[in-house]
XYZ file of C-alpha atoms in Angstrom:
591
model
C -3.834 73.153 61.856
C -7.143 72.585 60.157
C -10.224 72.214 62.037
C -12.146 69.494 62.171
C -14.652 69.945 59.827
C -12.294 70.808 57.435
C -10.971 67.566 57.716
C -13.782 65.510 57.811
C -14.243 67.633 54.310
C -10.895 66.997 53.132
C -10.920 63.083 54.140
C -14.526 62.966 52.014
C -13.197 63.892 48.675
C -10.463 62.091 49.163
C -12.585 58.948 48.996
C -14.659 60.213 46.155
C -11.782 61.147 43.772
C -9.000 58.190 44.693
C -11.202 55.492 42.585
C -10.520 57.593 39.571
C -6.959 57.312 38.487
C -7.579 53.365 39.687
C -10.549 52.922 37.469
C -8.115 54.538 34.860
C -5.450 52.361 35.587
C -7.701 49.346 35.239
C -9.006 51.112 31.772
C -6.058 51.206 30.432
C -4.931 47.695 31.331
C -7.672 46.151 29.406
C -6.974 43.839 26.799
C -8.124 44.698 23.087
C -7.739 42.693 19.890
C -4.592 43.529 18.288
C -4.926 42.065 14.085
C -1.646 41.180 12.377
C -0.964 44.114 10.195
C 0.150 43.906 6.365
C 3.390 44.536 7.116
C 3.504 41.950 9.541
C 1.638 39.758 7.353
C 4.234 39.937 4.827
C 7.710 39.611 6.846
C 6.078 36.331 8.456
C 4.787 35.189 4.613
C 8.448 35.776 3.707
C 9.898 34.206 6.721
C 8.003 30.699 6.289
C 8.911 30.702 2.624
C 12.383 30.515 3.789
C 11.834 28.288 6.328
C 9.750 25.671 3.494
C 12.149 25.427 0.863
C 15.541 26.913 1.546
C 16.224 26.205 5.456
C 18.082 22.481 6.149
C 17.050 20.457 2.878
C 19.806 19.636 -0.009
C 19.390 20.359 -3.684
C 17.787 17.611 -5.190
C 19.512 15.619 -7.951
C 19.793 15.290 -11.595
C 17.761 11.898 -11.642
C 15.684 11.334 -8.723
C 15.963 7.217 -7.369
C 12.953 5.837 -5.085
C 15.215 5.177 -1.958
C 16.383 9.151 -2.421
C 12.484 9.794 -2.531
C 11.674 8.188 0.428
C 14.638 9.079 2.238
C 14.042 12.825 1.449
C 10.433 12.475 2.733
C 12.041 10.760 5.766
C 14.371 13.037 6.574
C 12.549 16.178 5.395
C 8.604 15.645 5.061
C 6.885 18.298 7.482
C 4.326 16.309 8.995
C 6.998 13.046 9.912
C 8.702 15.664 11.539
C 6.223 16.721 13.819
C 5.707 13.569 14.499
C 9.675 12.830 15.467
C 9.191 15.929 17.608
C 6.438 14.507 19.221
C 7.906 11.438 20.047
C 11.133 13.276 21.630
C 9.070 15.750 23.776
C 7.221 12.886 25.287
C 10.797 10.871 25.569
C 12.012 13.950 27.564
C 8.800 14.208 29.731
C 10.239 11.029 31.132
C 13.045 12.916 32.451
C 11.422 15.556 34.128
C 8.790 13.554 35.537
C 11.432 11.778 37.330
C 12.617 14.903 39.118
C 9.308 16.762 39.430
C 7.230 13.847 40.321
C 9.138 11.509 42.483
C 11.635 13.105 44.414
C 10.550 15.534 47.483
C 9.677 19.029 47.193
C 12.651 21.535 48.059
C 11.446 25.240 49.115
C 13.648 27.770 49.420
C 11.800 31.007 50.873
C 13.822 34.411 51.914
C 12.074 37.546 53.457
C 12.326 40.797 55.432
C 9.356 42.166 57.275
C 9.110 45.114 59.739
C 6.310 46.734 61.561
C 5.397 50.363 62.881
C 4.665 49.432 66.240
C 6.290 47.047 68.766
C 4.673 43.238 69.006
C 4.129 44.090 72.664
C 1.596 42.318 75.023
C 0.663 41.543 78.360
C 0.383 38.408 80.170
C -2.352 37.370 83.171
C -1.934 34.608 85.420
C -4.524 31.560 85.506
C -5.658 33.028 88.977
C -6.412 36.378 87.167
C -3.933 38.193 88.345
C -3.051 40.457 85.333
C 0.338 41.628 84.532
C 0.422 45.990 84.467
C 3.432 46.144 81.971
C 3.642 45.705 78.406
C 6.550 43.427 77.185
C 7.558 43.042 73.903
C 9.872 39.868 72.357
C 10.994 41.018 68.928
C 12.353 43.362 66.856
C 10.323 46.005 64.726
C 11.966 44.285 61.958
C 13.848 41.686 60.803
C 15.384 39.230 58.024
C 13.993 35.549 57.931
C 14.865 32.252 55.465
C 13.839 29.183 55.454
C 15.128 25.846 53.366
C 11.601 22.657 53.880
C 12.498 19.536 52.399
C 8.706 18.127 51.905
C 8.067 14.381 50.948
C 4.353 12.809 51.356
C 3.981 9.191 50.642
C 1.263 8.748 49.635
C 2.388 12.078 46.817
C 4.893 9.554 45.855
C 2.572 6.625 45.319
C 0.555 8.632 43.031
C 3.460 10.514 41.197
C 4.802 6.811 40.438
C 2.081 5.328 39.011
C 1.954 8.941 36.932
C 5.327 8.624 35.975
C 4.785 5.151 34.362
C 2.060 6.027 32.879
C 4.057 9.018 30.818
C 6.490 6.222 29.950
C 3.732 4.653 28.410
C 2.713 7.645 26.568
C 6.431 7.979 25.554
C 5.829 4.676 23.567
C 2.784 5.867 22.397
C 4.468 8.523 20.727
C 7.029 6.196 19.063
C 4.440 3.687 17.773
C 2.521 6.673 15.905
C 5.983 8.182 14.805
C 6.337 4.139 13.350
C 2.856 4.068 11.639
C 3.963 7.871 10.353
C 6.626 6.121 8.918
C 4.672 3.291 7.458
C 2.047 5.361 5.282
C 4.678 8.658 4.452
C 6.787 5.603 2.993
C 3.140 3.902 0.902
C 2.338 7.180 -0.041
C 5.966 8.356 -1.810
C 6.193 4.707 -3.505
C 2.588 5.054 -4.971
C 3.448 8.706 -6.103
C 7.031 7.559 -7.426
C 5.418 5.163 -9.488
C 2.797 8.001 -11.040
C 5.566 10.277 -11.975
C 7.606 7.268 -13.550
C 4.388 6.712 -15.656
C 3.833 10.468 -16.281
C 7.177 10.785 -17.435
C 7.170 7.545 -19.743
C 4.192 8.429 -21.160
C 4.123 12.623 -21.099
C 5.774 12.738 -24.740
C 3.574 9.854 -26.633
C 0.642 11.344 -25.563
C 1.608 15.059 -26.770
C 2.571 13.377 -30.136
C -0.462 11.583 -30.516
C -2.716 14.456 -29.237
C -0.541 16.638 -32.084
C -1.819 13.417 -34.572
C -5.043 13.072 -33.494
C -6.049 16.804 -33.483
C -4.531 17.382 -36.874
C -6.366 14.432 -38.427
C -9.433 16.137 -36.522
C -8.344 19.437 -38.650
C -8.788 17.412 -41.930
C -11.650 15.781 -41.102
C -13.497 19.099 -40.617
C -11.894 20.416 -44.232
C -13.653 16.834 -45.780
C -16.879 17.995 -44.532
C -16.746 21.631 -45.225
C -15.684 20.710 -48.891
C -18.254 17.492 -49.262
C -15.131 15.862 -49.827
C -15.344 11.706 -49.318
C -18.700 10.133 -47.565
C -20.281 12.366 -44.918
C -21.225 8.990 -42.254
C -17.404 7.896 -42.619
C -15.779 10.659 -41.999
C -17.938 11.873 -39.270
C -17.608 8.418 -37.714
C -13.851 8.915 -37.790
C -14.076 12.502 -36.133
C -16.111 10.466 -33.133
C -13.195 8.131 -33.251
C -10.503 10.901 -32.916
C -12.534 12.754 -30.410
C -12.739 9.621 -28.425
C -9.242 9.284 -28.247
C -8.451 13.027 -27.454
C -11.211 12.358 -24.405
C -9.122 9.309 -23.034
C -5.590 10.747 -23.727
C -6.308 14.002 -21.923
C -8.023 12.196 -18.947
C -4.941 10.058 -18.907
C -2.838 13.654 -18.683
C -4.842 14.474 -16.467
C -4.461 11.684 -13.707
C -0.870 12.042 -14.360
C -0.003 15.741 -14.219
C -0.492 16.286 -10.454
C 2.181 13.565 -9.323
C 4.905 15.750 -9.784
C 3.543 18.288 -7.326
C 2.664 15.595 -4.665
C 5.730 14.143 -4.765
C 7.586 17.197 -4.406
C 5.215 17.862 -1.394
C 6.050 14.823 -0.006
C 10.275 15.675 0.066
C 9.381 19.518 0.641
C 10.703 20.675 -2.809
C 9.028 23.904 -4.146
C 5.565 23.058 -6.244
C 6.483 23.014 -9.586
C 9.761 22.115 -9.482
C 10.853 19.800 -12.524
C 11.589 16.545 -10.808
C 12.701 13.312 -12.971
C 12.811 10.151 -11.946
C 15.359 7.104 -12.787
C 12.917 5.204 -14.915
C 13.438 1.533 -15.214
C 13.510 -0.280 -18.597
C 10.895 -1.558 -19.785
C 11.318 -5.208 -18.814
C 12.497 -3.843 -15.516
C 9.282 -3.778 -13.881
C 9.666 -6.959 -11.878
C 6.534 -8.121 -9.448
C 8.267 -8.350 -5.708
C 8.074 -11.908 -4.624
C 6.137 -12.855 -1.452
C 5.806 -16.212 -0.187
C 5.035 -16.058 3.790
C 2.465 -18.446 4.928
C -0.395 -16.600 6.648
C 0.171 -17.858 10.020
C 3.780 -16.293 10.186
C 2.247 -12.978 8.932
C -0.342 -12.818 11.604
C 2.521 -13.554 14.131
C 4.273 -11.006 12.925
C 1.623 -8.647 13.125
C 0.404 -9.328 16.448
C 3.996 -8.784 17.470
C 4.899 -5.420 15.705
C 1.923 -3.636 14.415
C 1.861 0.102 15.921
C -1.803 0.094 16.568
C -1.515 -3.359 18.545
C 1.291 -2.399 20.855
C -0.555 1.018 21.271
C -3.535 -0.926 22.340
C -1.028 -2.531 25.011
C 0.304 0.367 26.372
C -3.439 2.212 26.681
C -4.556 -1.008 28.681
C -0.906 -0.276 30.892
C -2.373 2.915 31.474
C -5.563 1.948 32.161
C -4.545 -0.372 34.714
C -2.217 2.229 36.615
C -4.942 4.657 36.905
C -6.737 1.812 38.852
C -3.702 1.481 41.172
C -3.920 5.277 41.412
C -7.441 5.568 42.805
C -6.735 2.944 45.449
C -3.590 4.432 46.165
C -6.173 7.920 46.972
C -7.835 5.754 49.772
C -5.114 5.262 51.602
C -3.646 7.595 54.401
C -0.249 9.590 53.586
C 2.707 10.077 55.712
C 4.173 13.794 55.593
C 8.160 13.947 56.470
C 9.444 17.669 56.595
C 12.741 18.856 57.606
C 13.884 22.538 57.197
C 16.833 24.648 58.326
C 15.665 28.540 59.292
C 17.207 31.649 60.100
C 15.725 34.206 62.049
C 17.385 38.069 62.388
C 15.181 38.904 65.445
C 17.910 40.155 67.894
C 16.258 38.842 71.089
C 16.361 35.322 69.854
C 19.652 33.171 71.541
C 19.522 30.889 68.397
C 19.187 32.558 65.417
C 19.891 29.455 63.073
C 18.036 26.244 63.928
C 16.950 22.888 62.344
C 13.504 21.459 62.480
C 11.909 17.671 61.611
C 8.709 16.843 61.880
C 5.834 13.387 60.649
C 2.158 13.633 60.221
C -0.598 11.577 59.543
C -2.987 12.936 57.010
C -5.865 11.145 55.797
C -8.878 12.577 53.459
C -11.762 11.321 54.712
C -13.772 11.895 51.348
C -11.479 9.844 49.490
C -11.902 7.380 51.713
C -15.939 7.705 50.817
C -15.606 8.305 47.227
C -12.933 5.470 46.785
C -15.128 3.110 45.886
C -16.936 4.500 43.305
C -13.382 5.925 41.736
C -11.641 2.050 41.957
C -14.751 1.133 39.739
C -14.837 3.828 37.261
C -11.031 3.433 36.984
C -12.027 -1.074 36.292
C -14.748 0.002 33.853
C -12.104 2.163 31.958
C -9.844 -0.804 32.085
C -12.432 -3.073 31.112
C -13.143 -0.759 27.708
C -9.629 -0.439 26.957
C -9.094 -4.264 27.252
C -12.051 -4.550 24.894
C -10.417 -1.796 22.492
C -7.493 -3.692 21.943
C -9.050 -7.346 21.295
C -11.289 -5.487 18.909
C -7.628 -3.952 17.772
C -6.401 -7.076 17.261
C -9.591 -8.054 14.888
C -8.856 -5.385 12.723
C -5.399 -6.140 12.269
C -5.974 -9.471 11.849
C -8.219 -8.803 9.071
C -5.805 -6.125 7.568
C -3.466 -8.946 7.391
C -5.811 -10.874 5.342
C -7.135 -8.118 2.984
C -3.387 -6.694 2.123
C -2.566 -10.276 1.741
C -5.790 -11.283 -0.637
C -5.363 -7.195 -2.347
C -1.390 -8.025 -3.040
C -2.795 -11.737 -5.130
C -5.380 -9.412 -6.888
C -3.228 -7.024 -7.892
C -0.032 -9.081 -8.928
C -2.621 -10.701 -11.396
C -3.983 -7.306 -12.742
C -0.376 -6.466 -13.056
C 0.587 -9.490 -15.029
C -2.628 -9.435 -17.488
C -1.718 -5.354 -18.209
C 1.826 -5.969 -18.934
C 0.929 -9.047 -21.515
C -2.244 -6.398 -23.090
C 0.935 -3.681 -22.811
C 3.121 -6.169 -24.796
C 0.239 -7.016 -27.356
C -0.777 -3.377 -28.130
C 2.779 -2.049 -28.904
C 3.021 -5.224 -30.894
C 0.166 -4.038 -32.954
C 1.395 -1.017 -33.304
C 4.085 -1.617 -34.520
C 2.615 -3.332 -37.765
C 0.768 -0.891 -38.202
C 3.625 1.748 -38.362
C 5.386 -0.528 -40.903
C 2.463 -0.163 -43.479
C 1.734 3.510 -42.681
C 0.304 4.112 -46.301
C -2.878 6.482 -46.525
C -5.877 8.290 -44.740
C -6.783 4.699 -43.355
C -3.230 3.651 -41.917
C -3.351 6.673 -40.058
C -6.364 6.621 -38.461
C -5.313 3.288 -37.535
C -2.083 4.325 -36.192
C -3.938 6.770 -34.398
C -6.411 4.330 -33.007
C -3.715 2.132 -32.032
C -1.203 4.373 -30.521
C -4.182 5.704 -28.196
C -4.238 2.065 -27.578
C -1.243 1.281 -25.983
C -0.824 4.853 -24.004
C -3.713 3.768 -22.309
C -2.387 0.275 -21.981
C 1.257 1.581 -20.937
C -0.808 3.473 -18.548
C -2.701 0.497 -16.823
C 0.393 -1.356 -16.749
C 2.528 1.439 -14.367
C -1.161 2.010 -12.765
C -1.282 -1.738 -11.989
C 2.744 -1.632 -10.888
C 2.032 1.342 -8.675
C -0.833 -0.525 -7.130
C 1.276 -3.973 -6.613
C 3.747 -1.650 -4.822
C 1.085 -0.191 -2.656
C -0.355 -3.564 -1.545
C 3.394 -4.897 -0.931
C 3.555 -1.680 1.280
C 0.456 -2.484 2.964
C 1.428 -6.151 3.689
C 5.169 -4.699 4.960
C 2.638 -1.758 6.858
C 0.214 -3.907 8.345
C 3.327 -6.609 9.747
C 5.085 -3.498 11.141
C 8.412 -3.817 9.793
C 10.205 -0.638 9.747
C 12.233 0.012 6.481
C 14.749 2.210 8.444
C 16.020 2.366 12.318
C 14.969 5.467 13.999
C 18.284 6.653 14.572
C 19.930 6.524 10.846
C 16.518 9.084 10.436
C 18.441 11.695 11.831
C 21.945 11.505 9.692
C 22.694 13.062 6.939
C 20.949 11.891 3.798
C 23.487 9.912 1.905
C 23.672 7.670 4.856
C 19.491 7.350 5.298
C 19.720 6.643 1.288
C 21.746 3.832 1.223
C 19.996 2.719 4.542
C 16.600 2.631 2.970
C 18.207 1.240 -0.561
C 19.527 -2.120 1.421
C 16.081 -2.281 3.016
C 13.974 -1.606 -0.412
C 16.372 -4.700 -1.749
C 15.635 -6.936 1.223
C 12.235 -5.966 1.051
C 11.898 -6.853 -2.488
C 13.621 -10.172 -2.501
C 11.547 -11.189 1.118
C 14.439 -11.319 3.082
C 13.313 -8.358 5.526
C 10.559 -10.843 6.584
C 12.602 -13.865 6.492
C 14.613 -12.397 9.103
C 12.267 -10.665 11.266
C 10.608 -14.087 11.491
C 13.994 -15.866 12.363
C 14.541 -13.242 15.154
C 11.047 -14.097 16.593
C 11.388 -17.920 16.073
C 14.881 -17.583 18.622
C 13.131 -15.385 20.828
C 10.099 -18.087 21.054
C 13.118 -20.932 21.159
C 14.908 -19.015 23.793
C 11.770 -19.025 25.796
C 10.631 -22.193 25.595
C 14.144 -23.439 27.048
C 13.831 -21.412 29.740
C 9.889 -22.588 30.203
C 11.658 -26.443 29.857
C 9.178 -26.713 26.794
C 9.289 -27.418 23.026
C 8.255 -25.619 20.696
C 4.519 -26.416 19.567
C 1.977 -25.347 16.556
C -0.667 -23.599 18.959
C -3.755 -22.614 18.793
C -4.877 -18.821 19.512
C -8.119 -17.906 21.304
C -9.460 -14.729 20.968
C -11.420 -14.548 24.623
C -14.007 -12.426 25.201
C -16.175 -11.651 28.268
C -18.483 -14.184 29.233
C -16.923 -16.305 26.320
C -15.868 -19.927 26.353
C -13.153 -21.672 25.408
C -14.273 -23.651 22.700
C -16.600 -20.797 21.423
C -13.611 -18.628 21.009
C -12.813 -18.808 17.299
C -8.900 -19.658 16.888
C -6.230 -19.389 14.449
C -3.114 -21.989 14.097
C 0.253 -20.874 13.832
C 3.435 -21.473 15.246
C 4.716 -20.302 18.362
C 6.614 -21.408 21.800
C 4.130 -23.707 23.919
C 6.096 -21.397 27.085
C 3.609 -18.817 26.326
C 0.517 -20.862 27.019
C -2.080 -20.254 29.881
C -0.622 -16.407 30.573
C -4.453 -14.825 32.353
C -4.674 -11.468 33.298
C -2.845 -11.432 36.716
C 0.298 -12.761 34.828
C -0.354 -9.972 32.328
C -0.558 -7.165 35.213
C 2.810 -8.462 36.684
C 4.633 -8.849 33.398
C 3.787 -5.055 32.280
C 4.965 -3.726 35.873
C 8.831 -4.500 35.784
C 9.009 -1.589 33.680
C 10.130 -3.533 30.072
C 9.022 -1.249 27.633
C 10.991 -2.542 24.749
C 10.087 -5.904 24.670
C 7.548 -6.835 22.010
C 7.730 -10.075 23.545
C 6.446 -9.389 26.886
C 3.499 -7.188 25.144
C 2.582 -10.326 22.898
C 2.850 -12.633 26.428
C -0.432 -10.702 27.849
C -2.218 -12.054 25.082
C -4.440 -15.630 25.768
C -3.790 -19.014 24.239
C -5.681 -22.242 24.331
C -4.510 -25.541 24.894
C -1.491 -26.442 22.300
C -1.511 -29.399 19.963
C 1.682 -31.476 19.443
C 3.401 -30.053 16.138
């Protein structure tokens, strides 16, 4: 046996050396930057090339229609697709909140634990008389479980209002996925439209650059050879070079379509897409004829960003409900079943229940000054979407006064269109000489550019119908033909485009809403009225409010902000009606 020094030795560098290997340990645990390398680089370059352009997506077809554009981008386009995927991660959120967040927590727990010694103790009477002998009560070791079932109130109170206010994020999700929608399907019209024009137009202007620049050719040989007048000639090489200019800017604007469109159906850069090109007396304006009151309805009612705005004020609200919910005290229920292995125990297996009262004092202090921060949020919200409601009123206006503006441009391009070729082709029929071709020339350049403005001014025309069809919120295809295959979203989206085109779309969306505002107004025992709309602000009056007239059920009227707060809680998501019902009105006026 060693002596004692020895040991006290021994036990010394013992505690000198055993932080080593830990400090080791810990060394070698650290974390270090760890760059892709090119290898890595490569397989994961090759991987997402795949993924882009081969994985899920059909060959495109010979001729390439607009409804097949936009259902491709639809069904296809990257960036909608997040958005879908989005919108279904929030919808199953919904799902799990309900599990996770309202019912009570379950714990199942499971252990073994032993001891060197014996748990053994001595007792003493309250006299002081102390007991000699040690006593023990329980094994060294032994095997334990326990099932709680755990549900607090005032956890629950919370959780609810947190679960509603997921569902309202939910929504949120599905209006942007809507608005998504809205400008992928502006953006592939107006790009359609390009490439139509770039292919139209792609051989003309090759011929006449092939004209122009061999006219340039012999222009140059005049000079060089003092052939003809000097001021002439070079006054025609200014005319051909102004030409070239303006028919290689017009290649220009028109060469990149091709590649955003493909971008836009997630076909490869490059790739040689053609278009069905309509004749040329094809080229119809849409027709619109809504009056301006039914479009503002219609917006109010289906605009993403204005049923957004209602769901963030939903929110808003809740969160209020939450902090006084915080003040209040909770009630904790518990019940568990446990098992103990300790041999000296007569009942192993036994049940337990149990209620407390828990309160947190400092939420009772800081209540107050959380139920007002959460008010002034709901205040700023509530602001947010009346100024929401500004803007889209005024989008309505501007798409509507931008869709007047353009159908004119439109019609004035397609009579200078009509005029040029006209000229044109006079001049081809007396194509005798130096001057009939530098005529022709002149000419041709002439109506490219024209043919040019026309599609431009088409392309626009279709953009501000988009806008209008945008701004009103009417979806061109249901969210669940989206995910079929893509004959089925094609001939979805080519019934819409024709409804769209002829105004029927609206015509019905606005009879849906007109039976809605019927049905209501029976129930409401009222008829249906031309009303006026008040815009209230804080602090405002009612005749300072400005208004707009349009029609609408008289049911609706006098709907404040309590109304509003006990319409939203029954938990109808779905109905645009009940969003457009927390909005204010003004007295009526008899129709």
């Amino acid at each position: 046996m060693l002596d004692p020094m020895t040991m006290r030795c021994l036990r010394g560098f013992i505690r000198w050396i055993m932080p080593i290997p830990f400090a080791a340990l810990i060394a070698g645990c650290a974390v270090t930057p760890e760059p892709l390398t090119p290898d890595e680089l490569e397989s994961q370059v090759q991987k997402d090339m795949e993924r882009l352009f081969l994985e899920e997506t059909e060959s495109l077809p010979k001729v390439l229609t607009l409804s097949e554009a936009i259902a491709r981008a639809l069904k296809y386009n990257l960036d909608h697709r997040v958005k879908m995927i989005e919108e279904a991660l929030a919808l199953d959120r919904i799902g799990m909140d309900n599990i996770e967040l309202l019912l009570p927590d379950l714990v199942a727990k499971a252990g073994y634990r032993r001891r060197d010694k014996r748990l053994a103790s001595k007792s003493s009477t309250l006299a002081g008389k102390e007991d000699p002998d040690y006593k023990y009560s329980s094994e060294k070791g032994s095997v334990t479980t326990d099932l709680t079932s755990r549900w607090n109130m005032l956890d629950f109170g919370v959780s609810y209002y947190t679960a509603k206010q997921n569902t309202d994020h939910a929504l949120i999700a599905d209006e942007q996925r809507r608005k998504a929608t809205h400008n992928l399907m502006q953006e592939v019209r107006s790009v359609y439209w390009c490439v139509v024009a770039f292919q139209v137009l792609d051989k003309p202007i090759r011929d006449t650059l092939d004209l122009a620049r061999h006219e340039l050719a012999n222009a140059d040989t005049q000079l060089r050879e003092k052939l003809g007048k000097p001021l002439e000639t070079n006054r025609y090489k200014r005319m051909l070079l102004k030409n070239i200019q303006e028919l290689e800017s017009i290649r220009k604007e028109l060469s990149t379509a091709r590649i955003t469109l493909a971008s836009l159906i997630r076909a490869r850069p490059g790739t040689e897409i053609q278009v069905a090109i309509p004749n040329q007396g094809d080229l119809q304006p849409p027709e619109w004829d809504i009056p301006i009151g039914e479009m503002e309805r219609l917006a109010f009612l289906n605009n993403p960003d204005i049923r957004v705005g209602f769901y963030e004020s939903r929110i808003a609200i809740r969160e209020t409900y939450k902090a006084i919910a915080r003040t209040l005290p909770g009630i904790e229920l518990t019940a568990s079943h446990r098992y103990d292995g300790n041999d000296f125990l007569k009942y192993k297996r036994w049940r337990e229940w149990s209620a407390g009262l828990t309160w947190n004092v400092l939420n009772v202090i800081l209540g107050p000054e959380r139920i007002e921060h959460a008010e002034i949020g709901e205040k700023i919200t509530e602001m947010q979407r009346l100024a929401l409601r500004m803007a889209v009123l005024t989008q309505v206006h501007v798409a509507e006064r931008q869709f007047r503006d353009t159908l004119t441009q439109f019609r004035l391009a397609d009579k200078l269109s009509q005029v040029n070729r006209e000229i044109t082709e006079l001049v081809k029929t007396r194509l005798v000489g130096d001057r009939s071709v530098r005529d022709f020339v002149y000419e041709q350049t002439s109506v490219i550019a024209s043919r040019l403005r026309r599609y431009r001014a088409y392309a626009e025309l279709e953009a501000a119908y988009g806008r209008i069809h945008a701004t009103l919120g009417l979806d061109i295809a249901p969210k669940e033909v989206i995910s079929d295959d893509l004959r089925k979203v094609t001939e979805s989206i080519s019934d819409t485009l024709s409804a769209w085109k002829s105004g029927d779309l609206v015509r019905r969306a606005l009879a849906k809403e007109k039976r809605i505002a019927k049905r209501e107004g029976v129930e409401g025992g009222e008829e249906e009225t031309l009303t006026e709309w008040a815009y209230f602000m804080p602090g405002m009056e009612a005749n300072e409010a400005p208004k707009i007239s349009l029609k609408w059920s008289s049911a609706l009227e006098g709907h404040d902000k309590e109304d509003h707060d006990r319409d939203h809680s029954n938990g109808d998501n779905g109905a645009a009606l009940e969003n457009w019902r927390s909005h204010r009105i003004s007295t009526s006026i008899s129709d």
